[in-house]
Structures are given as C-alpha cells and as structure tokens.
mmCIF file of C-alpha atoms and ligand atoms in Angstrom:
data_model
loop_
_atom_site.group_PDB
_atom_site.id
_atom_site.type_symbol
_atom_site.label_atom_id
_atom_site.label_comp_id
_atom_site.label_asym_id
_atom_site.label_seq_id
_atom_site.Cartn_x
_atom_site.Cartn_y
_atom_site.Cartn_z
ATOM 1 C CA MET A 1141 -18.660 -28.266 -20.849
ATOM 2 C CA THR A 1142 -16.852 -27.464 -17.286
ATOM 3 C CA TYR A 1143 -14.153 -25.278 -16.896
ATOM 4 C CA HIS A 1144 -11.524 -25.858 -14.551
ATOM 5 C CA ILE A 1145 -10.043 -23.368 -12.231
ATOM 6 C CA PRO A 1146 -6.077 -23.472 -12.640
ATOM 7 C CA SER A 1147 -3.815 -22.658 -9.692
ATOM 8 C CA ASP A 1148 -2.111 -19.461 -9.505
ATOM 9 C CA LYS A 1149 1.301 -21.760 -10.132
ATOM 10 C CA GLN A 1150 -0.058 -23.241 -12.851
ATOM 11 C CA ILE A 1151 -1.247 -19.639 -14.534
ATOM 12 C CA GLN A 1152 2.455 -18.212 -13.473
ATOM 13 C CA THR A 1153 4.237 -20.962 -15.490
ATOM 14 C CA ALA A 1154 1.793 -20.744 -18.014
ATOM 15 C CA LEU A 1155 3.078 -16.938 -18.281
ATOM 16 C CA ARG A 1156 6.363 -17.752 -18.155
ATOM 17 C CA GLU A 1157 5.992 -19.928 -21.004
ATOM 18 C CA ILE A 1158 4.255 -17.278 -23.019
ATOM 19 C CA PHE A 1159 6.634 -14.357 -22.376
ATOM 20 C CA LYS A 1160 9.492 -16.778 -23.461
ATOM 21 C CA ASN A 1161 8.122 -16.389 -26.883
ATOM 22 C CA PHE A 1162 6.243 -13.131 -27.015
ATOM 23 C CA ARG A 1163 7.718 -9.413 -25.451
ATOM 24 C CA THR A 1164 4.317 -7.853 -25.779
ATOM 25 C CA VAL A 1165 1.198 -9.004 -25.488
ATOM 26 C CA GLN A 1166 -1.381 -6.458 -26.513
ATOM 27 C CA SER A 1167 -4.531 -7.030 -24.613
ATOM 28 C CA GLN A 1168 -5.902 -8.847 -21.665
ATOM 29 C CA ASN A 1169 -8.218 -11.156 -23.911
ATOM 30 C CA ARG A 1170 -5.299 -11.987 -25.781
ATOM 31 C CA LEU A 1171 -3.239 -12.808 -22.460
ATOM 32 C CA ARG A 1172 -6.225 -15.081 -21.442
ATOM 33 C CA LYS A 1173 -6.369 -16.781 -24.372
ATOM 34 C CA LEU A 1174 -2.755 -17.644 -24.734
ATOM 35 C CA VAL A 1175 -2.965 -18.864 -21.223
ATOM 36 C CA THR A 1176 -5.848 -21.037 -21.396
ATOM 37 C CA ASP A 1177 -4.200 -22.474 -24.776
ATOM 38 C CA LYS A 1178 -1.403 -23.703 -22.593
ATOM 39 C CA LEU A 1179 -3.402 -25.178 -20.146
ATOM 40 C CA ASN A 1180 -6.067 -26.863 -21.834
ATOM 41 C CA THR A 1181 -5.305 -30.578 -22.684
ATOM 42 C CA LYS A 1182 -7.845 -32.832 -24.696
ATOM 43 C CA LYS A 1183 -9.786 -33.472 -21.594
ATOM 44 C CA LYS A 1184 -9.795 -30.668 -19.229
ATOM 45 C CA ARG A 1185 -10.422 -27.131 -20.548
ATOM 46 C CA PHE A 1186 -9.624 -23.907 -18.148
ATOM 47 C CA GLY A 1187 -11.165 -21.005 -17.399
ATOM 48 C CA VAL A 1188 -9.448 -17.672 -15.600
ATOM 49 C CA SER A 1189 -10.826 -14.424 -15.210
ATOM 50 C CA GLY A 1190 -9.233 -11.673 -16.685
ATOM 51 C CA LYS A 1191 -8.813 -9.615 -13.280
ATOM 52 C CA ARG A 1192 -7.474 -12.633 -11.713
ATOM 53 C CA LEU A 1193 -4.797 -13.224 -14.117
ATOM 54 C CA ARG A 1194 -3.995 -9.681 -14.525
ATOM 55 C CA ASN A 1195 -3.351 -9.304 -10.567
ATOM 56 C CA ILE A 1196 -1.162 -12.726 -10.911
ATOM 57 C CA ALA A 1197 0.856 -10.956 -13.786
ATOM 58 C CA ILE A 1198 1.083 -7.906 -11.420
ATOM 59 C CA LYS A 1199 2.569 -10.164 -9.135
ATOM 60 C CA SER A 1200 5.019 -12.088 -11.105
ATOM 61 C CA ASP A 1201 8.636 -10.640 -10.927
ATOM 62 C CA PHE A 1202 8.681 -10.874 -15.027
ATOM 63 C CA VAL A 1203 5.593 -8.971 -16.531
ATOM 64 C CA LYS A 1204 4.878 -5.336 -16.807
ATOM 65 C CA LEU A 1205 1.657 -3.729 -16.934
ATOM 66 C CA GLU A 1206 0.946 -0.797 -19.223
ATOM 67 C CA ILE A 1207 -2.347 0.941 -18.315
ATOM 68 C CA HIS A 1208 -4.204 2.545 -20.883
ATOM 69 C CA SER A 1209 -7.029 4.460 -19.976
ATOM 70 C CA ARG A 1210 -9.631 7.311 -20.806
ATOM 71 C CA GLU A 1211 -11.118 10.040 -18.818
ATOM 72 C CA GLY A 1212 -13.757 9.966 -16.110
ATOM 73 C CA ASP A 1213 -15.889 11.832 -14.092
ATOM 74 C CA PRO A 1214 -13.777 13.990 -11.553
ATOM 75 C CA LYS A 1215 -16.384 13.810 -9.008
ATOM 76 C CA LYS A 1216 -15.913 9.996 -8.561
ATOM 77 C CA ILE A 1217 -14.487 8.786 -5.498
ATOM 78 C CA LEU A 1218 -11.792 6.138 -5.915
ATOM 79 C CA SER A 1219 -11.536 4.176 -2.785
ATOM 80 C CA LYS A 1220 -9.465 1.287 -4.248
ATOM 81 C CA CYS A 1221 -7.403 0.668 -7.363
ATOM 82 C CA PRO A 1222 -9.654 -0.203 -10.753
ATOM 83 C CA VAL A 1223 -6.425 -2.355 -11.599
ATOM 84 C CA CYS A 1224 -5.780 -4.923 -8.711
ATOM 85 C CA GLY A 1225 -8.083 -3.462 -5.965
ATOM 86 C CA SER A 1226 -5.380 -2.324 -3.986
ATOM 87 C CA VAL A 1227 -5.955 0.639 -1.592
ATOM 88 C CA LEU A 1228 -4.723 3.993 -3.116
ATOM 89 C CA GLY A 1229 -2.514 6.166 -1.795
ATOM 90 C CA ARG A 1230 -2.923 9.478 -1.885
ATOM 91 C CA VAL A 1231 -0.347 12.435 -3.109
ATOM 92 C CA LYS A 1232 -0.861 15.947 -1.001
ATOM 93 C CA ASN A 1233 0.487 19.041 -2.005
ATOM 94 C CA LEU A 1234 -0.019 22.118 0.423
ATOM 95 C CA THR A 1235 -1.832 25.161 -0.770
ATOM 96 C CA ILE A 1236 -0.549 28.509 -0.741
ATOM 97 C CA TRP A 1237 -3.111 29.263 2.177
ATOM 98 C CA GLY A 1238 -1.717 26.556 4.354
ATOM 99 C CA GLY A 1239 -4.077 23.884 3.343
ATOM 100 C CA GLU A 1240 -3.602 20.677 1.979
ATOM 101 C CA VAL A 1241 -5.099 19.088 -1.303
ATOM 102 C CA THR A 1242 -5.159 15.757 -3.061
ATOM 103 C CA ILE A 1243 -3.684 15.960 -6.459
ATOM 104 C CA GLU A 1244 -3.004 12.353 -7.094
ATOM 105 C CA PHE A 1245 -3.993 8.994 -6.348
ATOM 106 C CA ARG A 1246 -1.123 6.196 -6.430
ATOM 107 C CA CYS A 1247 -0.912 2.422 -6.319
ATOM 108 C CA SER A 1248 2.015 1.140 -5.031
ATOM 109 C CA ASN A 1249 1.158 -2.595 -6.100
ATOM 110 C CA CYS A 1250 0.799 -2.115 -9.869
ATOM 111 C CA GLY A 1251 1.666 1.619 -10.662
ATOM 112 C CA TYR A 1252 -1.819 2.713 -11.643
ATOM 113 C CA TRP A 1253 -1.960 6.587 -10.942
ATOM 114 C CA THR A 1254 -4.826 9.122 -11.429
ATOM 115 C CA GLY A 1255 -5.120 12.930 -11.253
ATOM 116 C CA LYS A 1256 -8.324 14.948 -10.508
ATOM 117 C CA LYS A 1257 -9.774 13.454 -14.015
ATOM 118 C CA LYS A 1258 -10.107 10.143 -13.156
ATOM 119 C CA ARG A 1259 -8.381 7.435 -15.422
ATOM 120 C CA ILE A 1260 -10.677 4.684 -16.402
ATOM 121 C CA PRO A 1261 -8.721 1.880 -17.239
ATOM 122 C CA THR A 1262 -9.590 0.457 -21.067
ATOM 123 C CA ARG A 1263 -7.101 -1.805 -21.992
ATOM 124 C CA TYR A 1264 -3.921 -3.648 -20.734
ATOM 125 C CA VAL A 1265 -0.481 -4.310 -22.534
ATOM 126 C CA PHE A 1266 1.505 -6.854 -20.731
ATOM 127 C CA TYR A 1267 5.297 -6.621 -21.470
ATOM 128 C CA LEU A 1268 8.138 -9.175 -20.323
ATOM 129 C CA LYS A 1269 10.183 -6.911 -17.669
ATOM 130 C CA LYS A 1270 13.759 -6.072 -18.744
ATOM 131 C CA LYS A 1271 16.369 -7.765 -15.938
HETATM 132 ZN ZN1 ZN B 1299 -3.165 -1.141 -8.455
#
C-alpha cells in the first residue's frame, strides 16, 4: 500500500474538524490516527509523521500543546528544542560573584523549557486553545 503525503493545508483542515469534536487529544499517536482517518478515502491512504503533525499543530492558532516529560541527563547539551526543532533561548542569571550562569533554556516557538535536569518529552497532549 502506498501512502500519500498530505499538504500542510490538508492537515490544518483536518485538525480544525477534529478540534470541533474534541477539546483534548491525549497523545500524538491518537491525534495522528484522527488526522489520517479524516484524510483517508476508499482509494487514498495518507501518512504523516508525528513530528510533522506536531509542528503543524504548534504553528496553528487554535491548538495548544502540553508537554509531558521525564528527567534526562543534566550533562546533555541541548542545542535545539526537542519538541519542535527551534533554537532554544537561554535564560541567564547573575551569580553573586559577578559571573553569568545559564539556568534555563526556553523555546519561544512551542513553549518547551528545561532547567539543569533536562526534560525529555515523553508524551504530548493537544488542547483546543481558548479564544
Ligand atoms: Zn520548541
């Protein structure tokens, strides 16, 4: 079976319809299933990766993402956001000795943040954004 790749627009339309019926979708896999079920026809089957779907949901103005995570290795260096791939911003603090120390990393695109103990995303919950 060949899978068709839906356009961003097709995915956005499917998301809009899904969030008319649901306020919350409990996982990325569930959302993926709902989206492909909406897009699939008798003749065409669609496939979308979780990462792509997540990024389209983040970009939309009506879906909000909640990131569930576990603690990761504090020594691991994060240069990009593990959720959406954007560059992470550093939140610095001055130490009493006059130096600077990075205490937090934040993503301005999707809202991911992490402190010294790296937060590793494990599950995503998708919400309808309240207007
Ligand atoms: Zn991000």
